[in-house]
mmCIF file of C-alpha atoms in Angstrom:
data_model
loop_
_atom_site.group_PDB
_atom_site.id
_atom_site.type_symbol
_atom_site.label_atom_id
_atom_site.label_comp_id
_atom_site.label_asym_id
_atom_site.label_seq_id
_atom_site.Cartn_x
_atom_site.Cartn_y
_atom_site.Cartn_z
ATOM 1 C CA UNK A 1 136.120 222.272 31.204
ATOM 2 C CA UNK A 2 136.349 220.029 34.275
ATOM 3 C CA UNK A 3 133.629 219.514 36.820
ATOM 4 C CA UNK A 4 134.337 219.786 40.502
ATOM 5 C CA UNK A 5 133.300 216.839 42.587
ATOM 6 C CA UNK A 6 133.239 218.787 45.817
ATOM 7 C CA UNK A 7 132.034 222.318 46.406
ATOM 8 C CA UNK A 8 134.780 224.848 46.938
ATOM 9 C CA UNK A 9 133.297 225.954 50.247
ATOM 10 C CA UNK A 10 132.493 223.378 52.878
ATOM 11 C CA UNK A 11 129.694 223.813 55.357
ATOM 12 C CA UNK A 12 131.319 223.739 58.847
ATOM 13 C CA UNK A 13 128.193 222.035 60.192
ATOM 14 C CA UNK A 14 128.925 219.047 57.946
ATOM 15 C CA UNK A 15 132.376 218.613 59.491
ATOM 16 C CA UNK A 16 130.904 219.056 62.960
ATOM 17 C CA UNK A 17 128.260 216.401 62.240
ATOM 18 C CA UNK A 18 130.975 214.049 60.960
ATOM 19 C CA UNK A 19 132.972 214.552 64.185
ATOM 20 C CA UNK A 20 129.867 213.863 66.288
ATOM 21 C CA UNK A 21 129.166 210.703 64.283
ATOM 22 C CA UNK A 22 132.738 209.512 64.836
ATOM 23 C CA UNK A 23 132.457 210.189 68.580
ATOM 24 C CA UNK A 24 129.100 208.405 68.748
ATOM 25 C CA UNK A 25 130.615 205.413 66.959
ATOM 26 C CA UNK A 26 133.527 205.356 69.428
ATOM 27 C CA UNK A 27 131.119 205.484 72.385
ATOM 28 C CA UNK A 28 128.964 202.693 70.955
ATOM 29 C CA UNK A 29 132.025 200.428 70.763
ATOM 30 C CA UNK A 30 132.513 200.699 74.524
ATOM 31 C CA UNK A 31 131.199 197.970 76.839
ATOM 32 C CA UNK A 32 127.602 198.551 77.960
ATOM 33 C CA UNK A 33 128.569 199.168 81.600
ATOM 34 C CA UNK A 34 131.103 201.831 80.566
ATOM 35 C CA UNK A 35 128.432 203.493 78.429
ATOM 36 C CA UNK A 36 126.022 203.420 81.371
ATOM 37 C CA UNK A 37 128.480 205.001 83.806
ATOM 38 C CA UNK A 38 129.447 207.624 81.248
ATOM 39 C CA UNK A 39 125.819 208.550 80.489
ATOM 40 C CA UNK A 40 124.838 208.733 84.153
ATOM 41 C CA UNK A 41 127.664 211.198 84.666
ATOM 42 C CA UNK A 42 127.379 213.161 81.438
ATOM 43 C CA UNK A 43 123.605 213.329 80.945
ATOM 44 C CA UNK A 44 122.241 213.007 84.478
ATOM 45 C CA UNK A 45 125.220 214.852 85.984
ATOM 46 C CA UNK A 46 125.662 212.300 88.760
ATOM 47 C CA UNK A 47 128.978 212.337 90.592
ATOM 48 C CA UNK A 48 131.204 209.306 90.895
ATOM 49 C CA UNK A 49 129.977 208.460 94.415
ATOM 50 C CA UNK A 50 126.311 208.634 93.378
ATOM 51 C CA UNK A 51 126.950 206.389 90.372
ATOM 52 C CA UNK A 52 128.898 203.923 92.504
ATOM 53 C CA UNK A 53 126.035 203.738 95.000
ATOM 54 C CA UNK A 54 123.394 203.440 92.299
ATOM 55 C CA UNK A 55 125.179 200.624 90.444
ATOM 56 C CA UNK A 56 126.707 199.019 93.546
ATOM 57 C CA UNK A 57 130.230 199.347 92.175
ATOM 58 C CA UNK A 58 133.456 200.485 93.849
ATOM 59 C CA UNK A 59 134.544 204.062 93.145
ATOM 60 C CA UNK A 60 137.692 202.833 91.426
ATOM 61 C CA UNK A 61 135.520 201.022 88.853
ATOM 62 C CA UNK A 62 133.552 204.190 88.164
ATOM 63 C CA UNK A 63 136.793 206.079 87.698
ATOM 64 C CA UNK A 64 138.159 203.371 85.383
ATOM 65 C CA UNK A 65 134.951 203.361 83.289
ATOM 66 C CA UNK A 66 134.943 207.143 82.989
ATOM 67 C CA UNK A 67 138.568 207.109 81.914
ATOM 68 C CA UNK A 68 137.786 204.449 79.328
ATOM 69 C CA UNK A 69 134.936 206.570 77.912
ATOM 70 C CA UNK A 70 137.080 209.695 77.720
ATOM 71 C CA UNK A 71 140.000 207.807 76.160
ATOM 72 C CA UNK A 72 137.710 206.406 73.460
ATOM 73 C CA UNK A 73 137.242 209.927 72.126
ATOM 74 C CA UNK A 74 140.927 210.807 71.817
ATOM 75 C CA UNK A 75 143.262 210.239 68.904
ATOM 76 C CA UNK A 76 144.985 206.855 69.189
ATOM 77 C CA UNK A 77 148.660 206.946 70.051
ATOM 78 C CA UNK A 78 148.573 210.354 71.727
ATOM 79 C CA UNK A 79 150.281 209.556 75.039
ATOM 80 C CA UNK A 80 150.058 213.104 76.357
ATOM 81 C CA UNK A 81 146.306 213.213 75.703
ATOM 82 C CA UNK A 82 146.001 209.898 77.525
ATOM 83 C CA UNK A 83 147.772 211.253 80.609
ATOM 84 C CA UNK A 84 145.728 214.464 80.515
ATOM 85 C CA UNK A 85 142.553 212.374 80.320
ATOM 86 C CA UNK A 86 143.604 210.304 83.316
ATOM 87 C CA UNK A 87 144.210 213.496 85.306
ATOM 88 C CA UNK A 88 140.880 214.935 84.181
ATOM 89 C CA UNK A 89 138.987 211.899 85.446
ATOM 90 C CA UNK A 90 141.017 211.518 88.647
ATOM 91 C CA UNK A 91 140.395 215.122 89.647
ATOM 92 C CA UNK A 92 136.636 214.463 89.517
ATOM 93 C CA UNK A 93 136.877 211.565 91.966
ATOM 94 C CA UNK A 94 135.851 212.184 95.561
ATOM 95 C CA UNK A 95 138.878 210.111 96.562
ATOM 96 C CA UNK A 96 141.444 212.482 95.033
ATOM 97 C CA UNK A 97 143.937 213.596 97.665
ATOM 98 C CA UNK A 98 145.598 216.944 98.266
ATOM 99 C CA UNK A 99 148.903 215.306 97.363
ATOM 100 C CA UNK A 100 147.495 214.225 93.994
ATOM 101 C CA UNK A 101 146.228 217.754 93.337
ATOM 102 C CA UNK A 102 149.744 219.065 94.018
ATOM 103 C CA UNK A 103 151.207 216.414 91.692
ATOM 104 C CA UNK A 104 148.727 217.456 89.021
ATOM 105 C CA UNK A 105 149.700 221.112 89.379
ATOM 106 C CA UNK A 106 153.376 220.183 89.052
ATOM 107 C CA UNK A 107 152.638 218.110 85.965
ATOM 108 C CA UNK A 108 150.620 220.977 84.463
ATOM 109 C CA UNK A 109 153.375 223.528 85.136
ATOM 110 C CA UNK A 110 156.194 221.280 83.914
ATOM 111 C CA UNK A 111 155.537 221.829 80.221
ATOM 112 C CA UNK A 112 153.258 224.093 78.162
ATOM 113 C CA UNK A 113 152.229 221.011 76.167
ATOM 114 C CA UNK A 114 150.710 219.565 79.343
ATOM 115 C CA UNK A 115 148.443 222.569 79.769
ATOM 116 C CA UNK A 116 147.455 222.407 76.103
ATOM 117 C CA UNK A 117 146.699 218.669 76.382
ATOM 118 C CA UNK A 118 144.592 219.216 79.478
ATOM 119 C CA UNK A 119 142.700 222.053 77.781
ATOM 120 C CA UNK A 120 142.106 219.815 74.745
ATOM 121 C CA UNK A 121 140.781 217.139 77.102
ATOM 122 C CA UNK A 122 138.269 219.592 78.546
ATOM 123 C CA UNK A 123 137.167 220.510 75.019
ATOM 124 C CA UNK A 124 136.894 216.820 74.117
ATOM 125 C CA UNK A 125 134.748 216.256 77.212
ATOM 126 C CA UNK A 126 132.393 219.040 76.119
ATOM 127 C CA UNK A 127 132.246 217.638 72.589
ATOM 128 C CA UNK A 128 130.877 214.358 73.966
ATOM 129 C CA UNK A 129 127.561 215.884 75.076
ATOM 130 C CA UNK A 130 125.760 215.656 71.719
ATOM 131 C CA UNK A 131 126.868 212.049 71.022
ATOM 132 C CA UNK A 132 125.963 211.145 74.618
ATOM 133 C CA UNK A 133 122.450 212.494 74.084
ATOM 134 C CA UNK A 134 122.106 210.318 70.990
ATOM 135 C CA UNK A 135 123.471 207.243 72.755
ATOM 136 C CA UNK A 136 121.184 207.639 75.754
ATOM 137 C CA UNK A 137 118.155 209.091 73.968
ATOM 138 C CA UNK A 138 115.752 206.432 75.246
ATOM 139 C CA UNK A 139 117.000 206.438 78.857
ATOM 140 C CA UNK A 140 118.140 202.797 78.865
ATOM 141 C CA UNK A 141 121.143 203.664 81.031
ATOM 142 C CA UNK A 142 118.920 204.663 83.986
ATOM 143 C CA UNK A 143 117.584 201.135 84.465
ATOM 144 C CA UNK A 144 120.349 199.906 86.750
ATOM 145 C CA UNK A 145 121.768 196.457 86.264
ATOM 146 C CA UNK A 146 118.780 195.424 84.143
ATOM 147 C CA UNK A 147 120.053 197.720 81.394
ATOM 148 C CA UNK A 148 122.992 195.452 80.728
ATOM 149 C CA UNK A 149 123.012 192.849 78.038
ATOM 150 C CA UNK A 150 121.699 189.369 78.677
ATOM 151 C CA UNK A 151 125.237 188.007 78.413
ATOM 152 C CA UNK A 152 125.823 188.401 82.139
ATOM 153 C CA UNK A 153 122.477 186.788 82.942
ATOM 154 C CA UNK A 154 123.177 183.788 80.754
ATOM 155 C CA UNK A 155 126.553 183.323 82.423
ATOM 156 C CA UNK A 156 124.941 183.490 85.868
ATOM 157 C CA UNK A 157 122.265 180.990 84.835
ATOM 158 C CA UNK A 158 124.901 178.683 83.377
ATOM 159 C CA UNK A 159 126.945 178.830 86.580
ATOM 160 C CA UNK A 160 123.816 178.194 88.638
ATOM 161 C CA UNK A 161 122.918 175.137 86.570
ATOM 162 C CA UNK A 162 126.517 173.876 86.810
ATOM 163 C CA UNK A 163 126.443 174.336 90.591
ATOM 164 C CA UNK A 164 123.143 172.432 90.856
ATOM 165 C CA UNK A 165 124.537 169.596 88.738
ATOM 166 C CA UNK A 166 127.693 169.494 90.853
ATOM 167 C CA UNK A 167 125.663 169.467 94.080
ATOM 168 C CA UNK A 168 123.381 166.793 92.658
ATOM 169 C CA UNK A 169 126.373 164.614 91.873
ATOM 170 C CA UNK A 170 127.943 165.201 95.281
ATOM 171 C CA UNK A 171 124.776 164.634 97.343
#
């Protein structure tokens, strides 16, 4: 008689937890600023313009960071999912034009796979809520620029010291 290593029936919650852990891991690998922009949008439900104003960043940077966060959750090498993700983020931007909306509609209607990829992107976006809550559980992302790592500060201090040395040598 042989023993089974795994139970015959799997608890679906275990697979769901594994997926959430994988998404959380993917989000944690993102740069801190990308995480911050993503969490401000996903958890605090701030729009792109509000995030840009709060962090003093151009809208295009917010859009790029959001795209990076969404792309981190997709399967690597899936070009169609990548395009659908770019459309998903672009359509949320306050700078999206009527012409771009028409282009999106044409892209969506061009192939049933496009609609499926866009729908999967929306589902992926929803699946990021639980990992986002874990990532931002302590509210670090609300602290503005101070929430970023000290790496940027040390670079600024180093540049300041270098400038003082250069000015001291020139004066």
